[in-house]
PDB file of C-alpha atoms and ligand atoms in Angstrom:
ATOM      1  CA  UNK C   1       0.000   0.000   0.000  1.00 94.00           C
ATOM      2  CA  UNK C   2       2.804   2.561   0.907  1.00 96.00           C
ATOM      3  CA  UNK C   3       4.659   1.441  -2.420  1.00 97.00           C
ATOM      4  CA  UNK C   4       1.444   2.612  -4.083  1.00 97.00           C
ATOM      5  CA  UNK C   5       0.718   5.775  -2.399  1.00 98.00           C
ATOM      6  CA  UNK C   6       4.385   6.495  -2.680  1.00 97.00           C
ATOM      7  CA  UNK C   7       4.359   6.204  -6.934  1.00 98.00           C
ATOM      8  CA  UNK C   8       1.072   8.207  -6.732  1.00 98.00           C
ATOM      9  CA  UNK C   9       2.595  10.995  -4.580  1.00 97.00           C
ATOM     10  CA  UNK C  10       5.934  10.974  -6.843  1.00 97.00           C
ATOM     11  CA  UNK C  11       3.539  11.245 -10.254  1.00 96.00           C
ATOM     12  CA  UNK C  12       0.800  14.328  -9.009  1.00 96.00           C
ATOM     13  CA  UNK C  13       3.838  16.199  -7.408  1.00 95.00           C
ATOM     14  CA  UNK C  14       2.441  15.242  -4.428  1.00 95.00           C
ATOM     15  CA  UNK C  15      -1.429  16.611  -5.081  1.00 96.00           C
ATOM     16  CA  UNK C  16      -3.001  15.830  -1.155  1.00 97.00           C
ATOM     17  CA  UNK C  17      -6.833  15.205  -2.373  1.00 98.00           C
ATOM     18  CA  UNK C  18      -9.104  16.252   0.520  1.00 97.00           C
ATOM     19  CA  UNK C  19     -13.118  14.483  -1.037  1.00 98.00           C
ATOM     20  CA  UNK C  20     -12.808  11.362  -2.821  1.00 98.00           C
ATOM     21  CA  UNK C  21     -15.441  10.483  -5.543  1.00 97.00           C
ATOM     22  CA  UNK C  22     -16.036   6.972  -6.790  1.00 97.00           C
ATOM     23  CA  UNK C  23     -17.690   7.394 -10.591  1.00 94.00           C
ATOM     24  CA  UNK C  24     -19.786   4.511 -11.549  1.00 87.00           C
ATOM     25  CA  UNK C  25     -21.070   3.498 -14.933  1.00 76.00           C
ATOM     26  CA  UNK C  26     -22.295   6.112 -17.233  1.00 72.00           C
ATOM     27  CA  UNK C  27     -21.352   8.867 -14.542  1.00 79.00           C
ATOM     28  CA  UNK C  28     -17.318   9.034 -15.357  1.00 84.00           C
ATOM     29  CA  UNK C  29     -17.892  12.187 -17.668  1.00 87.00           C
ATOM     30  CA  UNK C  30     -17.165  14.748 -14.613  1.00 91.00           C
ATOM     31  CA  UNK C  31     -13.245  13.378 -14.839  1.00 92.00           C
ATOM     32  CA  UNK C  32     -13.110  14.088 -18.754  1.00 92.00           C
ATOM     33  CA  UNK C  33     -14.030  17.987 -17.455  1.00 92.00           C
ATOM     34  CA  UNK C  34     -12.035  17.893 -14.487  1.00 94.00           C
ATOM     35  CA  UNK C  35      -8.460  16.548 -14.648  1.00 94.00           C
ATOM     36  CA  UNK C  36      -5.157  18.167 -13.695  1.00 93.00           C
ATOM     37  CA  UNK C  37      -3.777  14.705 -13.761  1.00 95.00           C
ATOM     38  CA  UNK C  38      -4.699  11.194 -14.522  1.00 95.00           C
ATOM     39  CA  UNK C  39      -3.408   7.853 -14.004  1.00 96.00           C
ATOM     40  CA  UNK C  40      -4.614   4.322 -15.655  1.00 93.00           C
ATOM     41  CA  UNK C  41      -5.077   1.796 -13.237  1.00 93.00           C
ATOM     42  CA  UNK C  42      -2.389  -0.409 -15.339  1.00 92.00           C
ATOM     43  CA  UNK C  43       0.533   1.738 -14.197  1.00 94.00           C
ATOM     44  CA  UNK C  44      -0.288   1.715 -10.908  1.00 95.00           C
ATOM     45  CA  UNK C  45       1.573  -0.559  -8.411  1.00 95.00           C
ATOM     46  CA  UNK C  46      -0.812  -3.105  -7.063  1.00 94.00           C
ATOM     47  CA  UNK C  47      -4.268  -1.584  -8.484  1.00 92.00           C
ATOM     48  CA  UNK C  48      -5.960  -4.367 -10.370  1.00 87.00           C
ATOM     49  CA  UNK C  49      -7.710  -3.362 -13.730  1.00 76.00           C
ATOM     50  CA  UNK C  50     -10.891  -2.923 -14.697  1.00 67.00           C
ATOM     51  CA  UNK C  51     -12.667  -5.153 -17.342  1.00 69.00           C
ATOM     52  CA  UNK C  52     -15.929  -3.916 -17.757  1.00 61.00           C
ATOM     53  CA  UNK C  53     -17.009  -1.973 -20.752  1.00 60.00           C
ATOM     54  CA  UNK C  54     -18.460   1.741 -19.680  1.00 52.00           C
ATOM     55  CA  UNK C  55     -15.603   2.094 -17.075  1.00 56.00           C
ATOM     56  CA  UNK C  56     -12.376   4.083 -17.726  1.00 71.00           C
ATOM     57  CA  UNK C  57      -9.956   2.647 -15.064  1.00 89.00           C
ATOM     58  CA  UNK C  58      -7.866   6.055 -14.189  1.00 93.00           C
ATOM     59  CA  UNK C  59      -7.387   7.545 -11.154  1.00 96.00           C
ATOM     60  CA  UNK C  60      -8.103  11.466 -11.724  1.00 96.00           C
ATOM     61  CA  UNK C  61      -6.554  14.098  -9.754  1.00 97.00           C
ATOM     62  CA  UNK C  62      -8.083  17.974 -10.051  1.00 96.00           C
ATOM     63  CA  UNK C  63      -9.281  21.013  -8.450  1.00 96.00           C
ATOM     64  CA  UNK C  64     -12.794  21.365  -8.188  1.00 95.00           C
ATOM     65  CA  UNK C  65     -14.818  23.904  -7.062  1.00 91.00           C
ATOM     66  CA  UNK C  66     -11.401  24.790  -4.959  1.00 93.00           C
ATOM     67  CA  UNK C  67     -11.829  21.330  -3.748  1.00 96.00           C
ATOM     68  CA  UNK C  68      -8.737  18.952  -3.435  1.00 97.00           C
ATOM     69  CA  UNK C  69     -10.484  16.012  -5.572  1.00 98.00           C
ATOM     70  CA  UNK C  70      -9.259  12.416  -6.585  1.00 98.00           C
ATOM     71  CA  UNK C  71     -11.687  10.638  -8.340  1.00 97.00           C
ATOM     72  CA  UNK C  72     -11.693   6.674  -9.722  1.00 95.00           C
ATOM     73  CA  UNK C  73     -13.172   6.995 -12.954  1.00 93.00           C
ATOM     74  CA  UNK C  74     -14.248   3.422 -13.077  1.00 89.00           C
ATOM     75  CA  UNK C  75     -14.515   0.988  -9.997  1.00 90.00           C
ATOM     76  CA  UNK C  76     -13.431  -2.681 -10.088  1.00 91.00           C
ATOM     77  CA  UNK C  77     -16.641  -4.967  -8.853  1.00 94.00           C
ATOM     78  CA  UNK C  78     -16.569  -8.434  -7.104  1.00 96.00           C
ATOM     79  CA  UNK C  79     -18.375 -10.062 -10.412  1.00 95.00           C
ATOM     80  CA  UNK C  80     -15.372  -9.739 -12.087  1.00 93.00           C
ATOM     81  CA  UNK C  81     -13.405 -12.214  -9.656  1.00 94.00           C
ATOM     82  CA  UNK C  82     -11.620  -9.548  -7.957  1.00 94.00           C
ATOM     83  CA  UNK C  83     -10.999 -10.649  -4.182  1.00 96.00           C
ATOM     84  CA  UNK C  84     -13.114  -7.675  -1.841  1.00 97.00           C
ATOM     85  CA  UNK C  85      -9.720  -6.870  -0.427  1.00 96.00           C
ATOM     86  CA  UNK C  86      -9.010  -6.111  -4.367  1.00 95.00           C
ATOM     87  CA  UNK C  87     -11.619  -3.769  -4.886  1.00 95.00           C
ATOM     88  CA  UNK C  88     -11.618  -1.827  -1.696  1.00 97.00           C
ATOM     89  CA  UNK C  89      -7.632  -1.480  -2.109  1.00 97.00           C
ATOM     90  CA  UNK C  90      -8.306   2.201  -3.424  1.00 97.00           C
ATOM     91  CA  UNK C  91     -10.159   3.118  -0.220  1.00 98.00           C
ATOM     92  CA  UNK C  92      -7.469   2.654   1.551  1.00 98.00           C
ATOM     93  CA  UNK C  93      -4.622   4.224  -0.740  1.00 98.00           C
ATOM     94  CA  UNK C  94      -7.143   6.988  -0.727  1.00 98.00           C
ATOM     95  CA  UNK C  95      -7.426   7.270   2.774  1.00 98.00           C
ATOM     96  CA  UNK C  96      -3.434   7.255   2.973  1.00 98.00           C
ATOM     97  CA  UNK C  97      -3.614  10.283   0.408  1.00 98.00           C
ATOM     98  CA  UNK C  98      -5.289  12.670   2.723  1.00 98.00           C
ATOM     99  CA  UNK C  99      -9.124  11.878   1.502  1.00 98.00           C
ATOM    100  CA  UNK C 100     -11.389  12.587   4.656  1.00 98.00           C
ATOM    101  CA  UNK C 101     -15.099  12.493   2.857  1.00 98.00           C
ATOM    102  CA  UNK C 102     -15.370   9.870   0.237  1.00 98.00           C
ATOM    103  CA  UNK C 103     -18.967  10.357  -2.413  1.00 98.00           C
ATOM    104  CA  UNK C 104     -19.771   6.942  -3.902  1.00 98.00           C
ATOM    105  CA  UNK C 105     -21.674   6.901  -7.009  1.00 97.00           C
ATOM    106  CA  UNK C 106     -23.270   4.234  -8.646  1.00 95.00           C
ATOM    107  CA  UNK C 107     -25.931   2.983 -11.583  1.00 94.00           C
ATOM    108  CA  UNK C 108     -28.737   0.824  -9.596  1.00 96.00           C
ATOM    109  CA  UNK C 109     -32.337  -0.692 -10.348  1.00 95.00           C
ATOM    110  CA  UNK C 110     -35.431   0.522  -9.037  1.00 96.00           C
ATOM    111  CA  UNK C 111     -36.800  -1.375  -6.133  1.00 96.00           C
ATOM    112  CA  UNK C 112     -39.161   1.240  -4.813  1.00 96.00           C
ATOM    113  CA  UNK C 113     -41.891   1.559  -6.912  1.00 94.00           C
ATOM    114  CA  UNK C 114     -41.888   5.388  -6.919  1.00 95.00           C
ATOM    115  CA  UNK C 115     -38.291   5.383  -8.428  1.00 95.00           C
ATOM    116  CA  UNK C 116     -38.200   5.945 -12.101  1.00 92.00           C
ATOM    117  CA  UNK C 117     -35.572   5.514 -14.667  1.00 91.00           C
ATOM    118  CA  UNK C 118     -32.513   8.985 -14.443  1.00 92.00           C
ATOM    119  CA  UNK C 119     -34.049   9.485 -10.905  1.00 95.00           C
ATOM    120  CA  UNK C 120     -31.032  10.250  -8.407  1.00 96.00           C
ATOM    121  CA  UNK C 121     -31.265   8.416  -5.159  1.00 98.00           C
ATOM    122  CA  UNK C 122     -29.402   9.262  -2.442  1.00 98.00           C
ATOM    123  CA  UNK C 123     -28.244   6.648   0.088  1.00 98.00           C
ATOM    124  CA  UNK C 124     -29.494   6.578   3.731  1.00 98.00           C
ATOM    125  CA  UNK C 125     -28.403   2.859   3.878  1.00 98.00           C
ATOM    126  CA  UNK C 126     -27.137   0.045   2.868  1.00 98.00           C
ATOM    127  CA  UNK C 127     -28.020  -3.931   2.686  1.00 98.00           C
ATOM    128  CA  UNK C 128     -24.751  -5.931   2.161  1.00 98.00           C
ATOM    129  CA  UNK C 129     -26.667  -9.104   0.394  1.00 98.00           C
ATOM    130  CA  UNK C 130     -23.091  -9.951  -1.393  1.00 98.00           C
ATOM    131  CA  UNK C 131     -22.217 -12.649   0.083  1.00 97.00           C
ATOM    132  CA  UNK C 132     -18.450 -11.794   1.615  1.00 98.00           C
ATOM    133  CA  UNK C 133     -17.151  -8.660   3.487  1.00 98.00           C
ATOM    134  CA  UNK C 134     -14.137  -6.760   2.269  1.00 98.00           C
ATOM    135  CA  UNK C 135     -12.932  -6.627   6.423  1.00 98.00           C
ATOM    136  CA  UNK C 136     -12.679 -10.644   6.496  1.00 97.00           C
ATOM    137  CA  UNK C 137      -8.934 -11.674   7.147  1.00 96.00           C
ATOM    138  CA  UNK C 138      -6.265 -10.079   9.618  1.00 96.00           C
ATOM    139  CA  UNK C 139      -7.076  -6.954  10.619  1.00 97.00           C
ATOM    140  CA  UNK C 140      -4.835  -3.937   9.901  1.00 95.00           C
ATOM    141  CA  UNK C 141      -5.314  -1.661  13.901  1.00 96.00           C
ATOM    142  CA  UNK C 142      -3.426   1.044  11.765  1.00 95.00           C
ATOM    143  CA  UNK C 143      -6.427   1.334   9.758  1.00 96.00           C
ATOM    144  CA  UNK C 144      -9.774   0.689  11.946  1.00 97.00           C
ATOM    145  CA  UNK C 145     -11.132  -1.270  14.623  1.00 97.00           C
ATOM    146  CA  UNK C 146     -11.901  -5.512  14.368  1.00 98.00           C
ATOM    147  CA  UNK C 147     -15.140  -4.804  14.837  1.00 98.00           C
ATOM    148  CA  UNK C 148     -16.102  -1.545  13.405  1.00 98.00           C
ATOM    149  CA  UNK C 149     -19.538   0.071  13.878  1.00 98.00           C
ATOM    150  CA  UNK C 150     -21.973   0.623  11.089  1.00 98.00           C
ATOM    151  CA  UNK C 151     -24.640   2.426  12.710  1.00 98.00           C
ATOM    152  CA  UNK C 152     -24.314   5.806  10.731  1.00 98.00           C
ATOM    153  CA  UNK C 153     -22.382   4.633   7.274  1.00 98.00           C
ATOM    154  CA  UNK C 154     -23.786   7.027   5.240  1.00 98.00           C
ATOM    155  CA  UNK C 155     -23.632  10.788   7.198  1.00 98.00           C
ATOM    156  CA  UNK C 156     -26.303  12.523   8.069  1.00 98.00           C
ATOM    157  CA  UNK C 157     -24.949  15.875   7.370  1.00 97.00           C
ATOM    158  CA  UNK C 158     -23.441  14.842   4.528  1.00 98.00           C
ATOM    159  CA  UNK C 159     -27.044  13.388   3.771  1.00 98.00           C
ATOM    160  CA  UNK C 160     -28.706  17.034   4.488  1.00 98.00           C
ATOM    161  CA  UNK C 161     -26.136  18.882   2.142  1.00 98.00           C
ATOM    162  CA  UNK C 162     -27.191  16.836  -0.196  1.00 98.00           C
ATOM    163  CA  UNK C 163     -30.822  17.030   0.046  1.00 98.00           C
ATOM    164  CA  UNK C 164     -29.744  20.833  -0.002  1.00 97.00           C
ATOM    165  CA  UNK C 165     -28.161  21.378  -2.897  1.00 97.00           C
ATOM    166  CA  UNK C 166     -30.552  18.908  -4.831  1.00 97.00           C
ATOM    167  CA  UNK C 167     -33.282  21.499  -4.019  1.00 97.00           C
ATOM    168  CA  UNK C 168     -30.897  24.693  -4.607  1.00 96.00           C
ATOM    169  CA  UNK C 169     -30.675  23.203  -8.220  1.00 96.00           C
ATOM    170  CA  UNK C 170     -34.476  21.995  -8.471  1.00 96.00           C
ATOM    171  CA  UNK C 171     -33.411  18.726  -8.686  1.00 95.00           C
ATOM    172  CA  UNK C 172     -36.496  15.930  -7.026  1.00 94.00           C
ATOM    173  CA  UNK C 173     -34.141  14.023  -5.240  1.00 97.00           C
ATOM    174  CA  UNK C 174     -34.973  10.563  -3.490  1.00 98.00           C
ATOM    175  CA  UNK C 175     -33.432   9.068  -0.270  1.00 98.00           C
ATOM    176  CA  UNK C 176     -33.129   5.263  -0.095  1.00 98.00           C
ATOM    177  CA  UNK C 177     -31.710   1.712   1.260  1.00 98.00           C
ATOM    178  CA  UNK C 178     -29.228   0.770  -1.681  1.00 98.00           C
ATOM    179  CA  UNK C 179     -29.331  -3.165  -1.583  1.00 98.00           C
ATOM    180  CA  UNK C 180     -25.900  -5.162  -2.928  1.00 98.00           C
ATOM    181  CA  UNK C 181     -26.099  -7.925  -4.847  1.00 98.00           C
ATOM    182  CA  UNK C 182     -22.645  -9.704  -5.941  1.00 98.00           C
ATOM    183  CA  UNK C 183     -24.227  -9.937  -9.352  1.00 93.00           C
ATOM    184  CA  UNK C 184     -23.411 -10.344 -12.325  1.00 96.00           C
ATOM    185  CA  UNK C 185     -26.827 -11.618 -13.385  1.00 96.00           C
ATOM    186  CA  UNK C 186     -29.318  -9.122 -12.599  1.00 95.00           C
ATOM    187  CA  UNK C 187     -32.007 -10.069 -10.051  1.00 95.00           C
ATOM    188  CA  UNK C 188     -35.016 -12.516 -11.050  1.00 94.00           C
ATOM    189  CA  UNK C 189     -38.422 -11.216  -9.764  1.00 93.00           C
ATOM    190  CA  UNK C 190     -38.873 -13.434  -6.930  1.00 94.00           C
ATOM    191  CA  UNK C 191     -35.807 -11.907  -6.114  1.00 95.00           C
ATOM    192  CA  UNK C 192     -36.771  -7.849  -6.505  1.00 95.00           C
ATOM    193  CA  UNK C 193     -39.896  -9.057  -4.237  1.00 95.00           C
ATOM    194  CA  UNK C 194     -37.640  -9.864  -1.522  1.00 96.00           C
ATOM    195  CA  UNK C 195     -35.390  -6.786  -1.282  1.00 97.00           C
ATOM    196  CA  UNK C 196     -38.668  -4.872  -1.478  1.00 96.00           C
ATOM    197  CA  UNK C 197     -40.334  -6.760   2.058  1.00 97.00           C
ATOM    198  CA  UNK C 198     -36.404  -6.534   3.287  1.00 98.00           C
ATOM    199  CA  UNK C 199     -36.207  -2.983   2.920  1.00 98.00           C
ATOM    200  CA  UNK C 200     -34.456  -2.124  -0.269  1.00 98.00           C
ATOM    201  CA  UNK C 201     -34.827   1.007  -2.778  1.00 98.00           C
ATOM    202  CA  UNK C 202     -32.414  -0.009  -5.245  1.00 98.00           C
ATOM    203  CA  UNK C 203     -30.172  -2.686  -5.866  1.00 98.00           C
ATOM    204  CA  UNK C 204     -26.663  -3.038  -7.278  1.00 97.00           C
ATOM    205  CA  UNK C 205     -23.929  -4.730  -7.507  1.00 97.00           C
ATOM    206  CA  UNK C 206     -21.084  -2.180  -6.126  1.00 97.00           C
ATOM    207  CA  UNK C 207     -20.765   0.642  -3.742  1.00 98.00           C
ATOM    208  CA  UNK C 208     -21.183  -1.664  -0.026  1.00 98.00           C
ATOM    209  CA  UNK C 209     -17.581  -2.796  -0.289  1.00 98.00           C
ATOM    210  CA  UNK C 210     -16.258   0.408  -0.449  1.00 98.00           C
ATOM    211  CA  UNK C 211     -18.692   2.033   1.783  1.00 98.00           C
ATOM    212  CA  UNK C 212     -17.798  -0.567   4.738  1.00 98.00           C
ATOM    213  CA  UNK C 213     -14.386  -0.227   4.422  1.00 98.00           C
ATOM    214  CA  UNK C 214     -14.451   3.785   4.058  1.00 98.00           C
ATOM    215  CA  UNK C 215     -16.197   4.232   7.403  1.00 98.00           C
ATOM    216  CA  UNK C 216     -13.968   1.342   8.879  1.00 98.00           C
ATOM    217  CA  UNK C 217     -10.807   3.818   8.286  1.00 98.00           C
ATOM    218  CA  UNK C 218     -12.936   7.255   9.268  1.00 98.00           C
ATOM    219  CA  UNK C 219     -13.672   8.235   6.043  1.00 98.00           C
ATOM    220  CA  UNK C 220     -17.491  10.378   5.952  1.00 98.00           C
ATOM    221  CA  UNK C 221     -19.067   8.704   2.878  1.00 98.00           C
ATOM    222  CA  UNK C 222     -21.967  10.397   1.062  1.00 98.00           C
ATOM    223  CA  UNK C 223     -23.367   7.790  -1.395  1.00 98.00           C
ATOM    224  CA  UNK C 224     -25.195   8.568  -4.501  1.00 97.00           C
ATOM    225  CA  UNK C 225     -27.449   6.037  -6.749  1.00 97.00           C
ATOM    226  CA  UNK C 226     -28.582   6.798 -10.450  1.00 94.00           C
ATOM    227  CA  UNK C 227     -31.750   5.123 -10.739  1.00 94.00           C
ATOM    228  CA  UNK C 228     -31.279   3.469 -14.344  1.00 92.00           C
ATOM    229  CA  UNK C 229     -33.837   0.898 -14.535  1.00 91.00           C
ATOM    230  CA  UNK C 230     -36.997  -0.676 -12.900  1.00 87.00           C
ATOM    231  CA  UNK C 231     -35.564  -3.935 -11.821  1.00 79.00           C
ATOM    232  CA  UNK C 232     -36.611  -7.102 -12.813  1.00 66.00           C
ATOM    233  CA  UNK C 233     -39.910  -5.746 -14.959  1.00 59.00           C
ATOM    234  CA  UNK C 234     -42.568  -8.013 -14.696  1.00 59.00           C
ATOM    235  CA  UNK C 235     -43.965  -6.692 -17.722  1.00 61.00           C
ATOM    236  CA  UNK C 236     -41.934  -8.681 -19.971  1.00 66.00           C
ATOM    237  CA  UNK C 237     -38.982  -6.506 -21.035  1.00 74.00           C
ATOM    238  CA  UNK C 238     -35.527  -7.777 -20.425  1.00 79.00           C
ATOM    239  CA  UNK C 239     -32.973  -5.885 -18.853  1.00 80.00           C
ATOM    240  CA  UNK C 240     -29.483  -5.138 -21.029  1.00 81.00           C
ATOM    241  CA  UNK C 241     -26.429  -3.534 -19.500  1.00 81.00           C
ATOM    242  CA  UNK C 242     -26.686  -0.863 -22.476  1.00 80.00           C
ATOM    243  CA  UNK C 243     -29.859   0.292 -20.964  1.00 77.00           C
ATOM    244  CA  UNK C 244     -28.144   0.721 -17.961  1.00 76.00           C
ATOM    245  CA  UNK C 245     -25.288   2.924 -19.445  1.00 79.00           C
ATOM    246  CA  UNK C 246     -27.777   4.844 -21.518  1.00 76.00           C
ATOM    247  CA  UNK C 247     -30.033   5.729 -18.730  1.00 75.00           C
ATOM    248  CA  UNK C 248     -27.126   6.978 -16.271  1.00 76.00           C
ATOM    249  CA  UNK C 249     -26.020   8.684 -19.181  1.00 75.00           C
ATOM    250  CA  UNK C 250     -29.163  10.931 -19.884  1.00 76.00           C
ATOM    251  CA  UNK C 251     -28.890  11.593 -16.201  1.00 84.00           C
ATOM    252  CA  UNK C 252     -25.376  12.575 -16.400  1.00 86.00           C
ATOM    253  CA  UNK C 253     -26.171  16.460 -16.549  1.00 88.00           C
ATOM    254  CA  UNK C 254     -27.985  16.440 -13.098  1.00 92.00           C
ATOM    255  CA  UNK C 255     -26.027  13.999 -11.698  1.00 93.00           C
ATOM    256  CA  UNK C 256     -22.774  16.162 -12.461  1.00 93.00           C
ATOM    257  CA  UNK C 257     -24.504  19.579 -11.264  1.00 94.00           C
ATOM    258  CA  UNK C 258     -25.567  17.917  -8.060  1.00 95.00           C
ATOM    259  CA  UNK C 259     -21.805  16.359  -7.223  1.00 96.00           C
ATOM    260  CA  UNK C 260     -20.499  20.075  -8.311  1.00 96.00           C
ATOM    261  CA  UNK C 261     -22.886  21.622  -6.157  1.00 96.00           C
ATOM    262  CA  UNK C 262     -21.876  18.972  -2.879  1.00 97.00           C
ATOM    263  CA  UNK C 263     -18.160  20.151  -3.451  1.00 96.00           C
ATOM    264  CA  UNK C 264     -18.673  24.043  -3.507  1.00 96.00           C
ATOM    265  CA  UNK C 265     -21.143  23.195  -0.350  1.00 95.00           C
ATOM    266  CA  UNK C 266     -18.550  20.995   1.729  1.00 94.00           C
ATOM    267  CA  UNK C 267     -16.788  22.171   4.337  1.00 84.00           C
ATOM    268  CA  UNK C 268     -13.948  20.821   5.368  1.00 74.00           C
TER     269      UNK C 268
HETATM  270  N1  HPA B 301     -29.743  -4.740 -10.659  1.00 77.04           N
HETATM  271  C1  HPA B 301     -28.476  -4.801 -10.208  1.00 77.04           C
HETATM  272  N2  HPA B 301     -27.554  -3.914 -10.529  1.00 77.04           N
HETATM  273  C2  HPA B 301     -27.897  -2.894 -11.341  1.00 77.04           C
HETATM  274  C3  HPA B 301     -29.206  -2.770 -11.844  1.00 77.04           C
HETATM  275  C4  HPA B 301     -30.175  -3.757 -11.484  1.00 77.04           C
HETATM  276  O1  HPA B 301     -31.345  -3.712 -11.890  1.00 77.04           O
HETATM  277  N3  HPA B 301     -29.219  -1.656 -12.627  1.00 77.04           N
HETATM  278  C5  HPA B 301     -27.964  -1.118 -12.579  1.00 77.04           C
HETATM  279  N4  HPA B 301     -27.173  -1.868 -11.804  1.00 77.04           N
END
């Protein structure tokens, strides 16, 4: 990890990003716009490489909003046979870097059947139905506790600001219970009938690993779901991971004016 945050440090001329921001599919434009400097996941020391299609796989360094920012433009997911300690490496290089608030972004499916397709959700809670936890193994004291709490994941002032600016901007945000799945089939409709009597808004197949081990290392993590899809339709239409790009992708505008908003609002 230090060997990582060391070649990071030596290639940004040792940028210290303050807010961390985790772009997930369809969302990664803000990092074309924003970039003072970028680096691929492939040249970086012990950072494993992403393999789906939609996602960039740089780490982007820039000033926004005179905000410190790194952002991952393109996460690694536990469907593609990364280990959780894989995919949640970045958290913790992050961490190392400075980052003290961390925004997680992601595409999900609509659970709640208010939710409709480029709705913006954002995340009171989380459901971690994936089957592991990144915090299995030896535990790093350094880092965080054994047995860390998860009573307040998601911040509640980082919550209001966001409620905040989403009405600044006129944007009809919702607040929900983001549901992980390990994927990477998407859910059956037995299944979306379950996370709806269990409590879920949305469900996807990221954002929980990270999320557990941000607030295990005392990062304040705002999370923020693009509603792309009803999941699971009963009404016959089948669900295509193109819909899923295209539909975070017509959000993209409010999505990016609500994240630029959250920055000039934070104080940190
Ligand atoms: N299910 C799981 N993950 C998703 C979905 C979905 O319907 N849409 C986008 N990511």
């Amino acid at each position: 990890m230090q060997e990582t945050v060391n070649f990071i440090k030596e290639k940004t001329n040792n940028f210290v990003p303050e807010i961390g921001i985790i772009l997930g599919s369809g969302l990664g434009e803000l990092a074309d716009e924003y970039c003072d400097y970028a680096i691929s996941y492939t040249d970086i020391p012990h950072f494993v490489k992403s393999t789906v299609e939609g996602h960039k796989g740089r780490l982007v360094f820039a000033d926004i909003c005179g905000k410190k920012v790194v952002m991952m433009q393109g996460r690694n997911h536990f469907y593609e046979g990364h280990s959780m300690e894989e995919i949640t490496f970045p958290i913790k290089v992050m961490k190392l870097l400075g980052v003290k608030t961390l925004i997680l972004t992601n595409a999900a499916g609509a659970v709640n059947e208010s939710f409709r397709p480029s709705d913006l959700m954002i995340i009171t809670d989380h459901i971690n139905f994936m089957g592991s936890n990144p915090l299995i193994g030896k535990n790093d004291n350094s880092m965080g506790e054994r047995f860390p709490d998860m009573s307040e994941v998601y911040k509640k002032d980082l919550i209001e600001i966001a409620e905040k600016c989403a009405k600044d901007l006129g944007i009809d945000v919702k607040k929900g219970v983001y549901w992980a799945n390990s994927g990477p089939s998407y859910e059956t409709p037995a299944e979306i009938n379950m996370i709806r009597m269990l409590g879920g808004d949305a469900v996807g197949m990221s954002t929980v690993p990270e999320a557990i081990v941000a607030n295990y290392c005392g990062l304040n993590v705002l999370g923020i779901s693009c509603i792309t899809n009803t999941a699971s339709s009963t009404n016959g239409s089948k669900l295509s991971h193109e819909e899923v790009i295209e539909a975070a992708s017509n959000a993209k505008i409010k999505f990016k004016s609500l994240i630029l908003e959250i920055l000039k609002e934070l104080n940190l």
